[in-house]
């Protein structure tokens, strides 16, 4: 499930040609305090959702879900509460009790039979005023923010512990005390639900910046060849995998790892760089208890598929492999390691490590020979540093940037290569 938030404002104005409404001393006032709409797009099957608005309908599921067409057997649940829909009786179950209802702090699994749009009206919740109690074990947590937010920023004020895990419906990340949050899930998004596995207890408060400012990039992974439908399954498991392939082809990001049950795609992921020489796949697999899961590699540039020899048994909510001991997989067919196989079809960049201290490594994948510049901007858009690299040949390059002259904070790194440019976030720490 995904969606968006928009604001309806009053008053409505009649268009008049060449007129100015309001002035510096008496601007036109619009009321947007109680006209915020959250739109969540849902698919047939299980949708992981959460709410970021405060609404009077939160304790009345009938009113809350009046924008969608429900049929018998629709389900709403989390790890503690459940409600089932019947066209005669409406919603029944402990989650439907008036003193329960929906809360921004929680996430929910919503099962529906039809594709639809859930529209919720209310006021924006201040994430600083909506603390989330984290218990040891699994927690169904909502994302209270109004904007996409980087995972490291989202949990920056929370005392995450080694090997804590945050997962969405198709991606996940684990916490390392040195590296921070690392994995295929890099961004929390409004409307989506998440599950947090904690190795301790605490109170999570998202930063107030989650309400406004520039959004982090969407971390959705797409493929020209593979199309994933995770909605047919209530549960998933997570794998950290090391694939036996040369670093050049892994660096390109063109080699995808996919999970299958009886040739049905159940999840796929791009590789994640752990350090300069280590690459792992953070793969989320949807499925049912004790299904046999097989694996394949796909070269996104060529469409070539490489079968994997390893098979695993599906276990709901399991994490198999770790940062230090990933599951080792290899193909029965050799993965080519040639220049044509590893160069991306467009400019691609990434940073390591994240967060960064004195230095950061910028990896650039160039589709053509081009002159390159690297620029750093603060979040207001002001350029604070620029470096001309000169001509770089087609291929993979790793460049080092010294950050001594940059204060602690969050920045945007932009790489300009010929007529193309790409941006990513830089987090500078002391």
CSV table of C-alpha atoms in Angstrom, one decimal:
chain,number,residue,atom,x,y,z
A,1,UNK,CA,0.0,0.0,0.0
A,2,UNK,CA,1.1,3.5,-0.7
A,3,UNK,CA,-0.5,6.9,-1.0
A,4,UNK,CA,-0.1,10.6,-0.5
A,5,UNK,CA,-1.3,13.5,1.7
A,6,UNK,CA,-2.8,16.7,0.4
A,7,UNK,CA,-4.6,19.7,1.9
A,8,UNK,CA,-7.9,21.2,1.0
A,9,UNK,CA,-8.1,24.9,1.8
A,10,UNK,CA,-10.8,27.6,2.2
A,11,UNK,CA,-12.0,29.9,1.0
A,12,UNK,CA,-12.4,29.1,-2.7
A,13,UNK,CA,-11.7,32.1,-5.0
A,14,UNK,CA,-13.4,33.2,-8.2
A,15,UNK,CA,-10.8,33.6,-11.0
A,16,UNK,CA,-10.5,37.2,-12.2
A,17,UNK,CA,-8.1,38.1,-15.0
A,18,UNK,CA,-5.1,40.3,-14.1
A,19,UNK,CA,-6.1,40.8,-10.4
A,20,UNK,CA,-3.9,40.6,-7.3
A,21,UNK,CA,-5.5,38.9,-4.3
A,22,UNK,CA,-4.1,40.1,-1.0
A,23,UNK,CA,-1.0,42.3,-0.4
A,24,UNK,CA,2.1,42.5,1.8
A,25,UNK,CA,0.2,44.1,4.7
A,26,UNK,CA,-3.0,42.2,4.3
A,27,UNK,CA,-2.4,38.8,2.7
A,28,UNK,CA,-5.3,36.4,1.8
A,29,UNK,CA,-5.7,34.0,4.6
A,30,UNK,CA,-6.5,30.3,3.8
A,31,UNK,CA,-7.7,27.8,6.4
A,32,UNK,CA,-6.0,24.4,6.1
A,33,UNK,CA,-6.1,23.3,9.7
A,34,UNK,CA,-8.8,20.6,9.4
A,35,UNK,CA,-8.8,19.8,5.6
A,36,UNK,CA,-6.0,17.4,5.2
A,37,UNK,CA,-6.6,14.2,3.2
A,38,UNK,CA,-4.5,11.1,3.4
A,39,UNK,CA,-4.9,8.9,0.4
A,40,UNK,CA,-3.8,5.2,0.6
A,41,UNK,CA,-4.0,3.0,-2.5
A,42,UNK,CA,-4.7,-0.6,-1.6
A,43,UNK,CA,-4.5,-3.8,-3.7
A,44,UNK,CA,-6.4,-7.0,-3.5
A,45,UNK,CA,-4.9,-9.0,-0.7
A,46,UNK,CA,-2.9,-8.0,2.3
A,47,UNK,CA,-1.8,-4.3,2.6
A,48,UNK,CA,0.6,-3.0,5.2
A,49,UNK,CA,-0.8,0.4,6.1
A,50,UNK,CA,-0.6,3.2,8.7
A,51,UNK,CA,-2.2,6.6,9.3
A,52,UNK,CA,-0.6,10.0,9.8
A,53,UNK,CA,-3.7,12.1,10.6
A,54,UNK,CA,-5.8,12.6,13.7
A,55,UNK,CA,-9.4,12.1,12.8
A,56,UNK,CA,-12.7,11.8,14.7
A,57,UNK,CA,-13.4,8.6,12.7
A,58,UNK,CA,-10.4,6.8,14.2
A,59,UNK,CA,-12.7,4.9,16.7
A,60,UNK,CA,-15.4,4.1,14.1
A,61,UNK,CA,-14.1,1.7,11.5
A,62,UNK,CA,-17.3,2.0,9.5
A,63,UNK,CA,-16.8,5.7,9.0
A,64,UNK,CA,-13.0,5.4,8.6
A,65,UNK,CA,-13.3,2.9,5.7
A,66,UNK,CA,-16.4,4.4,4.1
A,67,UNK,CA,-14.4,5.4,1.0
A,68,UNK,CA,-13.6,1.8,0.1
A,69,UNK,CA,-15.9,-1.0,-1.2
A,70,UNK,CA,-15.8,-3.8,1.4
A,71,UNK,CA,-17.1,-7.3,1.0
A,72,UNK,CA,-17.5,-10.2,3.5
A,73,UNK,CA,-14.2,-11.3,5.0
A,74,UNK,CA,-12.2,-8.1,4.8
A,75,UNK,CA,-9.8,-8.1,7.7
A,76,UNK,CA,-7.9,-5.4,9.8
A,77,UNK,CA,-5.3,-6.6,12.3
A,78,UNK,CA,-2.1,-6.0,14.0
A,79,UNK,CA,-0.1,-8.2,16.5
A,80,UNK,CA,-2.6,-7.7,19.3
A,81,UNK,CA,-6.0,-6.8,17.8
A,82,UNK,CA,-8.4,-8.0,15.0
A,83,UNK,CA,-11.5,-6.8,13.2
A,84,UNK,CA,-13.5,-8.7,10.5
A,85,UNK,CA,-16.0,-7.1,8.2
A,86,UNK,CA,-19.4,-8.5,7.4
A,87,UNK,CA,-21.9,-6.7,5.1
A,88,UNK,CA,-24.7,-7.3,7.6
A,89,UNK,CA,-23.0,-6.7,10.9
A,90,UNK,CA,-20.2,-4.3,9.8
A,91,UNK,CA,-16.9,-4.5,11.6
A,92,UNK,CA,-16.7,-6.9,14.6
A,93,UNK,CA,-13.8,-7.9,16.9
A,94,UNK,CA,-11.7,-6.2,19.6
A,95,UNK,CA,-10.1,-3.7,17.1
A,96,UNK,CA,-13.7,-2.5,16.3
A,97,UNK,CA,-14.4,-1.6,19.9
A,98,UNK,CA,-15.0,2.1,20.4
A,99,UNK,CA,-12.1,2.4,22.8
A,100,UNK,CA,-9.7,0.8,20.4
A,101,UNK,CA,-9.8,2.0,16.9
A,102,UNK,CA,-7.0,3.1,14.7
A,103,UNK,CA,-4.0,5.0,16.0
A,104,UNK,CA,-1.1,6.7,14.2
A,105,UNK,CA,1.4,5.0,16.4
A,106,UNK,CA,0.4,1.5,15.1
A,107,UNK,CA,0.6,-0.2,11.7
A,108,UNK,CA,-2.1,-2.6,10.4
A,109,UNK,CA,-2.5,-5.4,8.0
A,110,UNK,CA,-5.6,-4.7,5.9
A,111,UNK,CA,-7.0,-7.5,3.7
A,112,UNK,CA,-9.4,-6.5,1.0
A,113,UNK,CA,-10.8,-8.3,-2.1
A,114,UNK,CA,-10.6,-5.3,-4.5
A,115,UNK,CA,-8.2,-2.6,-5.6
A,116,UNK,CA,-9.4,0.7,-4.0
A,117,UNK,CA,-8.5,4.0,-2.6
A,118,UNK,CA,-8.8,4.7,1.2
A,119,UNK,CA,-9.3,8.4,1.9
A,120,UNK,CA,-8.9,9.6,5.5
A,121,UNK,CA,-9.6,13.2,6.6
A,122,UNK,CA,-8.2,14.9,9.6
A,123,UNK,CA,-5.4,17.1,10.9
A,124,UNK,CA,-1.7,16.4,10.7
A,125,UNK,CA,-0.3,14.6,13.7
A,126,UNK,CA,2.9,16.1,15.3
A,127,UNK,CA,5.2,13.1,15.5
A,128,UNK,CA,7.0,14.6,18.5
A,129,UNK,CA,3.7,14.4,20.4
A,130,UNK,CA,2.9,10.8,19.4
A,131,UNK,CA,5.5,8.6,21.2
A,132,UNK,CA,5.5,5.0,20.2
A,133,UNK,CA,6.3,2.4,22.9
A,134,UNK,CA,8.7,-0.2,21.7
A,135,UNK,CA,8.6,-3.6,23.4
A,136,UNK,CA,11.1,-6.4,23.1
A,137,UNK,CA,10.3,-8.5,20.1
A,138,UNK,CA,8.0,-7.5,17.2
A,139,UNK,CA,6.2,-4.2,17.2
A,140,UNK,CA,3.7,-3.0,14.6
A,141,UNK,CA,4.7,0.6,14.2
A,142,UNK,CA,3.0,3.4,12.1
A,143,UNK,CA,4.9,6.2,10.3
A,144,UNK,CA,3.4,9.4,11.7
A,145,UNK,CA,5.3,11.7,9.3
A,146,UNK,CA,3.9,13.6,6.3
A,147,UNK,CA,7.0,13.2,4.1
A,148,UNK,CA,9.3,10.4,3.1
A,149,UNK,CA,12.1,10.2,5.7
A,150,UNK,CA,15.5,8.4,5.6
A,151,UNK,CA,15.6,5.5,8.0
A,152,UNK,CA,18.7,6.8,9.8
A,153,UNK,CA,16.9,10.2,10.4
A,154,UNK,CA,13.6,8.5,11.4
A,155,UNK,CA,15.3,6.5,14.2
A,156,UNK,CA,18.1,9.1,15.0
A,157,UNK,CA,16.7,9.9,18.5
A,158,UNK,CA,15.9,6.3,19.3
A,159,UNK,CA,18.4,4.1,21.1
A,160,UNK,CA,18.4,1.2,18.6
A,161,UNK,CA,20.3,-1.8,19.6
A,162,UNK,CA,22.6,-4.1,17.6
A,163,UNK,CA,20.6,-6.3,15.2
A,164,UNK,CA,17.3,-4.4,15.6
A,165,UNK,CA,15.3,-4.8,12.4
A,166,UNK,CA,12.8,-2.6,10.6
A,167,UNK,CA,10.8,-4.1,7.8
A,168,UNK,CA,8.1,-3.1,5.4
A,169,UNK,CA,6.1,-5.3,3.0
A,170,UNK,CA,8.9,-5.7,0.5
A,171,UNK,CA,12.1,-4.3,2.1
A,172,UNK,CA,14.0,-4.3,5.4
A,173,UNK,CA,17.1,-3.0,7.2
A,174,UNK,CA,19.1,-4.0,10.3
A,175,UNK,CA,20.9,-1.8,12.8
A,176,UNK,CA,24.6,-1.9,13.3
A,177,UNK,CA,26.3,0.2,16.0
A,178,UNK,CA,29.0,1.2,13.6
A,179,UNK,CA,27.2,1.4,10.2
A,180,UNK,CA,23.8,2.6,11.4
A,181,UNK,CA,20.8,1.3,9.6
A,182,UNK,CA,21.7,-0.7,6.5
A,183,UNK,CA,19.7,-2.7,4.0
A,184,UNK,CA,17.2,-2.5,1.2
A,185,UNK,CA,14.7,-0.3,3.2
A,186,UNK,CA,16.2,3.2,3.2
A,187,UNK,CA,13.1,5.4,3.4
A,188,UNK,CA,9.9,5.4,5.5
A,189,UNK,CA,6.9,6.6,3.6
A,190,UNK,CA,3.5,7.9,4.7
A,191,UNK,CA,0.6,5.4,4.4
A,192,UNK,CA,2.9,2.4,4.7
A,193,UNK,CA,3.0,0.1,7.7
A,194,UNK,CA,6.2,-1.2,9.3
A,195,UNK,CA,7.2,-3.9,11.8
A,196,UNK,CA,10.1,-3.3,14.2
A,197,UNK,CA,12.0,-6.1,15.9
A,198,UNK,CA,13.6,-4.7,19.1
A,199,UNK,CA,16.3,-6.3,21.2
A,200,UNK,CA,15.3,-4.0,24.1
A,201,UNK,CA,12.6,-1.5,25.1
A,202,UNK,CA,12.3,2.2,24.6
A,203,UNK,CA,10.2,5.1,23.3
A,204,UNK,CA,10.3,6.1,19.6
A,205,UNK,CA,9.6,9.7,18.6
A,206,UNK,CA,10.0,10.6,14.9
A,207,UNK,CA,11.6,14.0,14.4
A,208,UNK,CA,9.5,17.0,13.7
A,209,UNK,CA,11.2,17.3,10.3
A,210,UNK,CA,9.0,14.4,9.2
A,211,UNK,CA,6.2,16.9,8.9
A,212,UNK,CA,7.8,19.2,6.4
A,213,UNK,CA,10.9,19.9,4.3
A,214,UNK,CA,12.4,18.0,1.3
A,215,UNK,CA,11.5,14.3,1.0
A,216,UNK,CA,14.0,11.5,0.9
A,217,UNK,CA,14.0,9.5,-2.3
A,218,UNK,CA,11.5,6.6,-2.7
A,219,UNK,CA,13.4,3.4,-2.1
A,220,UNK,CA,11.2,1.2,-4.3
A,221,UNK,CA,13.2,-1.3,-6.4
A,222,UNK,CA,11.9,-1.9,-9.9
A,223,UNK,CA,12.9,-4.3,-12.7
A,224,UNK,CA,12.2,-4.4,-16.5
A,225,UNK,CA,11.8,-8.2,-16.3
A,226,UNK,CA,10.4,-9.1,-12.9
A,227,UNK,CA,7.1,-7.9,-11.5
A,228,UNK,CA,6.3,-8.6,-7.9
A,229,UNK,CA,2.9,-9.0,-6.3
A,230,UNK,CA,3.4,-9.4,-2.5
A,231,UNK,CA,-0.2,-8.8,-1.5
A,232,UNK,CA,-1.3,-12.4,-1.7
A,233,UNK,CA,0.6,-13.2,1.5
A,234,UNK,CA,0.2,-12.1,5.1
A,235,UNK,CA,3.8,-12.9,6.2
A,236,UNK,CA,7.3,-12.5,5.0
A,237,UNK,CA,10.8,-13.5,6.0
A,238,UNK,CA,14.1,-11.6,5.6
A,239,UNK,CA,17.4,-12.8,4.2
A,240,UNK,CA,20.9,-11.4,4.2
A,241,UNK,CA,22.8,-13.1,1.3
A,242,UNK,CA,26.3,-12.9,-0.2
A,243,UNK,CA,26.4,-14.0,-3.8
A,244,UNK,CA,29.5,-15.4,-5.4
A,245,UNK,CA,30.2,-12.9,-8.2
A,246,UNK,CA,33.0,-10.5,-8.9
A,247,UNK,CA,32.8,-7.1,-7.2
A,248,UNK,CA,32.7,-5.3,-10.6
A,249,UNK,CA,29.3,-6.8,-11.5
A,250,UNK,CA,28.0,-6.3,-8.0
A,251,UNK,CA,29.1,-2.6,-8.0
A,252,UNK,CA,27.1,-2.0,-11.1
A,253,UNK,CA,23.8,-2.7,-9.2
A,254,UNK,CA,22.5,-4.5,-12.3
A,255,UNK,CA,22.5,-8.0,-10.7
A,256,UNK,CA,19.2,-8.6,-9.0
A,257,UNK,CA,18.5,-11.5,-6.6
A,258,UNK,CA,15.0,-13.0,-6.7
A,259,UNK,CA,13.2,-15.6,-4.6
A,260,UNK,CA,10.6,-18.0,-6.1
A,261,UNK,CA,8.1,-20.6,-5.0
A,262,UNK,CA,7.2,-23.0,-7.8
A,263,UNK,CA,8.5,-20.3,-10.3
A,264,UNK,CA,6.3,-17.6,-8.7
A,265,UNK,CA,8.3,-14.5,-7.8
A,266,UNK,CA,8.0,-13.8,-4.1
A,267,UNK,CA,10.6,-11.0,-3.7
A,268,UNK,CA,13.7,-9.5,-5.3
A,269,UNK,CA,16.4,-7.0,-4.3
A,270,UNK,CA,19.4,-5.0,-5.5
A,271,UNK,CA,22.7,-5.4,-3.8
A,272,UNK,CA,23.7,-3.2,-0.9
A,273,UNK,CA,27.3,-2.1,-0.3
A,274,UNK,CA,28.4,-2.8,3.3
A,275,UNK,CA,32.0,-1.5,2.9
A,276,UNK,CA,34.5,-1.0,0.1
A,277,UNK,CA,34.9,-4.8,-0.6
A,278,UNK,CA,31.7,-6.3,0.9
A,279,UNK,CA,28.3,-6.5,-0.9
A,280,UNK,CA,25.2,-8.2,0.4
A,281,UNK,CA,21.6,-8.6,-0.7
A,282,UNK,CA,18.8,-7.7,1.8
A,283,UNK,CA,16.0,-9.8,0.4
A,284,UNK,CA,12.4,-9.9,1.7
A,285,UNK,CA,10.4,-13.0,0.7
A,286,UNK,CA,6.6,-13.3,0.9
A,287,UNK,CA,5.2,-16.8,1.6
A,288,UNK,CA,3.5,-19.4,3.6
A,289,UNK,CA,4.9,-21.7,6.4
A,290,UNK,CA,7.3,-24.4,5.1
A,291,UNK,CA,7.1,-23.5,1.5
A,292,UNK,CA,10.3,-24.4,-0.4
A,293,UNK,CA,12.0,-21.2,-1.7
A,294,UNK,CA,14.4,-21.2,-4.6
A,295,UNK,CA,16.5,-18.4,-6.0
A,296,UNK,CA,17.7,-16.8,-9.3
A,297,UNK,CA,20.0,-14.0,-10.3
A,298,UNK,CA,18.9,-11.6,-13.1
A,299,UNK,CA,21.2,-9.3,-15.0
A,300,UNK,CA,19.0,-6.3,-15.5
A,301,UNK,CA,21.0,-4.9,-18.5
A,302,UNK,CA,20.9,-8.1,-20.5
A,303,UNK,CA,17.9,-10.1,-19.1
A,304,UNK,CA,20.1,-13.1,-18.6
A,305,UNK,CA,19.0,-15.4,-15.7
A,306,UNK,CA,21.4,-17.4,-13.5
A,307,UNK,CA,19.9,-20.2,-11.3
A,308,UNK,CA,21.1,-20.4,-7.7
A,309,UNK,CA,21.9,-23.8,-6.2
A,310,UNK,CA,20.6,-22.9,-2.6
A,311,UNK,CA,17.1,-23.7,-1.4
A,312,UNK,CA,15.5,-22.6,1.9
A,313,UNK,CA,12.3,-23.3,3.8
A,314,UNK,CA,10.0,-20.3,4.4
A,315,UNK,CA,9.5,-19.3,8.1
A,316,UNK,CA,7.3,-16.3,8.9
A,317,UNK,CA,9.1,-13.4,10.4
A,318,UNK,CA,12.5,-15.2,10.3
A,319,UNK,CA,15.8,-13.4,9.7
A,320,UNK,CA,18.3,-15.7,8.0
A,321,UNK,CA,21.9,-14.6,7.6
A,322,UNK,CA,23.5,-11.6,9.3
A,323,UNK,CA,25.8,-8.7,8.4
A,324,UNK,CA,28.8,-10.7,9.6
A,325,UNK,CA,27.6,-14.1,8.5
A,326,UNK,CA,25.4,-13.8,5.4
A,327,UNK,CA,24.0,-16.8,3.6
A,328,UNK,CA,26.4,-17.8,0.8
A,329,UNK,CA,24.8,-18.4,-2.6
A,330,UNK,CA,26.3,-19.2,-6.0
A,331,UNK,CA,25.0,-19.9,-9.4
A,332,UNK,CA,25.4,-23.2,-11.3
A,333,UNK,CA,26.1,-20.9,-14.4
A,334,UNK,CA,29.1,-18.5,-14.3
A,335,UNK,CA,28.1,-14.9,-14.0
A,336,UNK,CA,30.1,-12.9,-16.5
A,337,UNK,CA,32.5,-10.2,-15.3
A,338,UNK,CA,33.1,-8.1,-18.3
A,339,UNK,CA,32.9,-4.3,-18.9
A,340,UNK,CA,29.8,-4.7,-21.1
A,341,UNK,CA,28.1,-6.6,-18.3
A,342,UNK,CA,28.8,-4.3,-15.5
A,343,UNK,CA,28.2,-0.7,-16.8
A,344,UNK,CA,24.8,0.7,-16.0
A,345,UNK,CA,22.6,2.1,-18.9
A,346,UNK,CA,22.4,5.5,-17.1
A,347,UNK,CA,24.4,7.5,-14.6
A,348,UNK,CA,24.2,5.9,-11.1
A,349,UNK,CA,25.9,7.1,-7.8
A,350,UNK,CA,26.1,5.9,-4.2
A,351,UNK,CA,27.9,6.9,-1.1
A,352,UNK,CA,29.8,4.9,1.5
A,353,UNK,CA,29.8,5.0,4.5
A,354,UNK,CA,26.5,6.4,5.6
A,355,UNK,CA,26.7,8.3,7.9
A,356,UNK,CA,30.2,9.6,7.1
A,357,UNK,CA,32.9,11.2,9.2
A,358,UNK,CA,36.1,12.8,7.7
A,359,UNK,CA,35.8,11.2,4.3
A,360,UNK,CA,33.1,9.7,2.1
A,361,UNK,CA,33.6,7.4,-1.0
A,362,UNK,CA,31.4,8.4,-4.0
A,363,UNK,CA,30.8,5.5,-6.4
A,364,UNK,CA,30.0,6.6,-9.9
A,365,UNK,CA,28.8,4.3,-12.7
A,366,UNK,CA,29.2,6.1,-16.0
A,367,UNK,CA,27.4,4.9,-19.2
A,368,UNK,CA,29.7,7.1,-21.4
A,369,UNK,CA,33.0,9.0,-21.3
A,370,UNK,CA,32.1,12.4,-19.7
A,371,UNK,CA,33.5,15.3,-17.6
A,372,UNK,CA,32.4,15.0,-14.0
A,373,UNK,CA,31.7,17.5,-11.2
A,374,UNK,CA,30.7,16.7,-7.6
A,375,UNK,CA,28.7,19.3,-5.8
A,376,UNK,CA,27.4,19.4,-2.2
A,377,UNK,CA,24.3,21.4,-1.1
A,378,UNK,CA,22.8,22.0,2.2
A,379,UNK,CA,19.0,21.3,2.7
A,380,UNK,CA,18.1,24.9,1.8
A,381,UNK,CA,19.6,24.4,-1.7
A,382,UNK,CA,22.7,26.5,-1.1
A,383,UNK,CA,25.9,25.1,-2.8
A,384,UNK,CA,28.6,24.8,-0.2
A,385,UNK,CA,31.3,22.8,-2.1
A,386,UNK,CA,32.1,21.9,-5.7
A,387,UNK,CA,34.9,19.7,-7.1
A,388,UNK,CA,35.8,19.3,-10.8
A,389,UNK,CA,37.0,15.8,-11.5
A,390,UNK,CA,37.6,16.1,-15.2
A,391,UNK,CA,37.1,13.4,-17.8
A,392,UNK,CA,36.2,10.0,-16.5
A,393,UNK,CA,36.0,7.0,-18.9
A,394,UNK,CA,32.9,4.8,-19.2
A,395,UNK,CA,32.8,2.4,-16.3
A,396,UNK,CA,32.8,2.2,-12.5
A,397,UNK,CA,34.8,4.8,-10.5
A,398,UNK,CA,35.2,5.4,-6.7
A,399,UNK,CA,36.3,8.9,-5.7
A,400,UNK,CA,37.1,10.2,-2.2
A,401,UNK,CA,35.7,13.4,-0.8
A,402,UNK,CA,37.2,15.0,2.3
A,403,UNK,CA,34.6,16.4,4.6
A,404,UNK,CA,36.8,18.3,7.1
A,405,UNK,CA,35.4,21.7,5.9
A,406,UNK,CA,31.7,20.6,6.3
A,407,UNK,CA,29.8,20.9,9.6
A,408,UNK,CA,27.9,18.1,11.1
A,409,UNK,CA,24.4,17.7,9.4
A,410,UNK,CA,22.5,16.4,6.4
A,411,UNK,CA,23.5,17.4,2.9
A,412,UNK,CA,22.8,16.6,-0.8
A,413,UNK,CA,25.6,15.3,-3.0
A,414,UNK,CA,25.1,15.9,-6.7
A,415,UNK,CA,27.2,14.3,-9.4
A,416,UNK,CA,27.0,16.0,-12.8
A,417,UNK,CA,28.3,13.8,-15.7
A,418,UNK,CA,28.0,15.5,-19.1
A,419,UNK,CA,24.3,16.3,-19.5
A,420,UNK,CA,23.2,13.9,-16.7
A,421,UNK,CA,23.0,14.4,-13.0
A,422,UNK,CA,22.1,12.3,-10.0
A,423,UNK,CA,21.7,13.2,-6.3
A,424,UNK,CA,21.8,11.3,-3.0
A,425,UNK,CA,21.9,12.2,0.7
A,426,UNK,CA,25.0,12.7,2.8
A,427,UNK,CA,24.9,12.5,6.6
A,428,UNK,CA,28.0,14.2,8.1
A,429,UNK,CA,28.8,13.2,11.7
A,430,UNK,CA,31.7,14.0,14.1
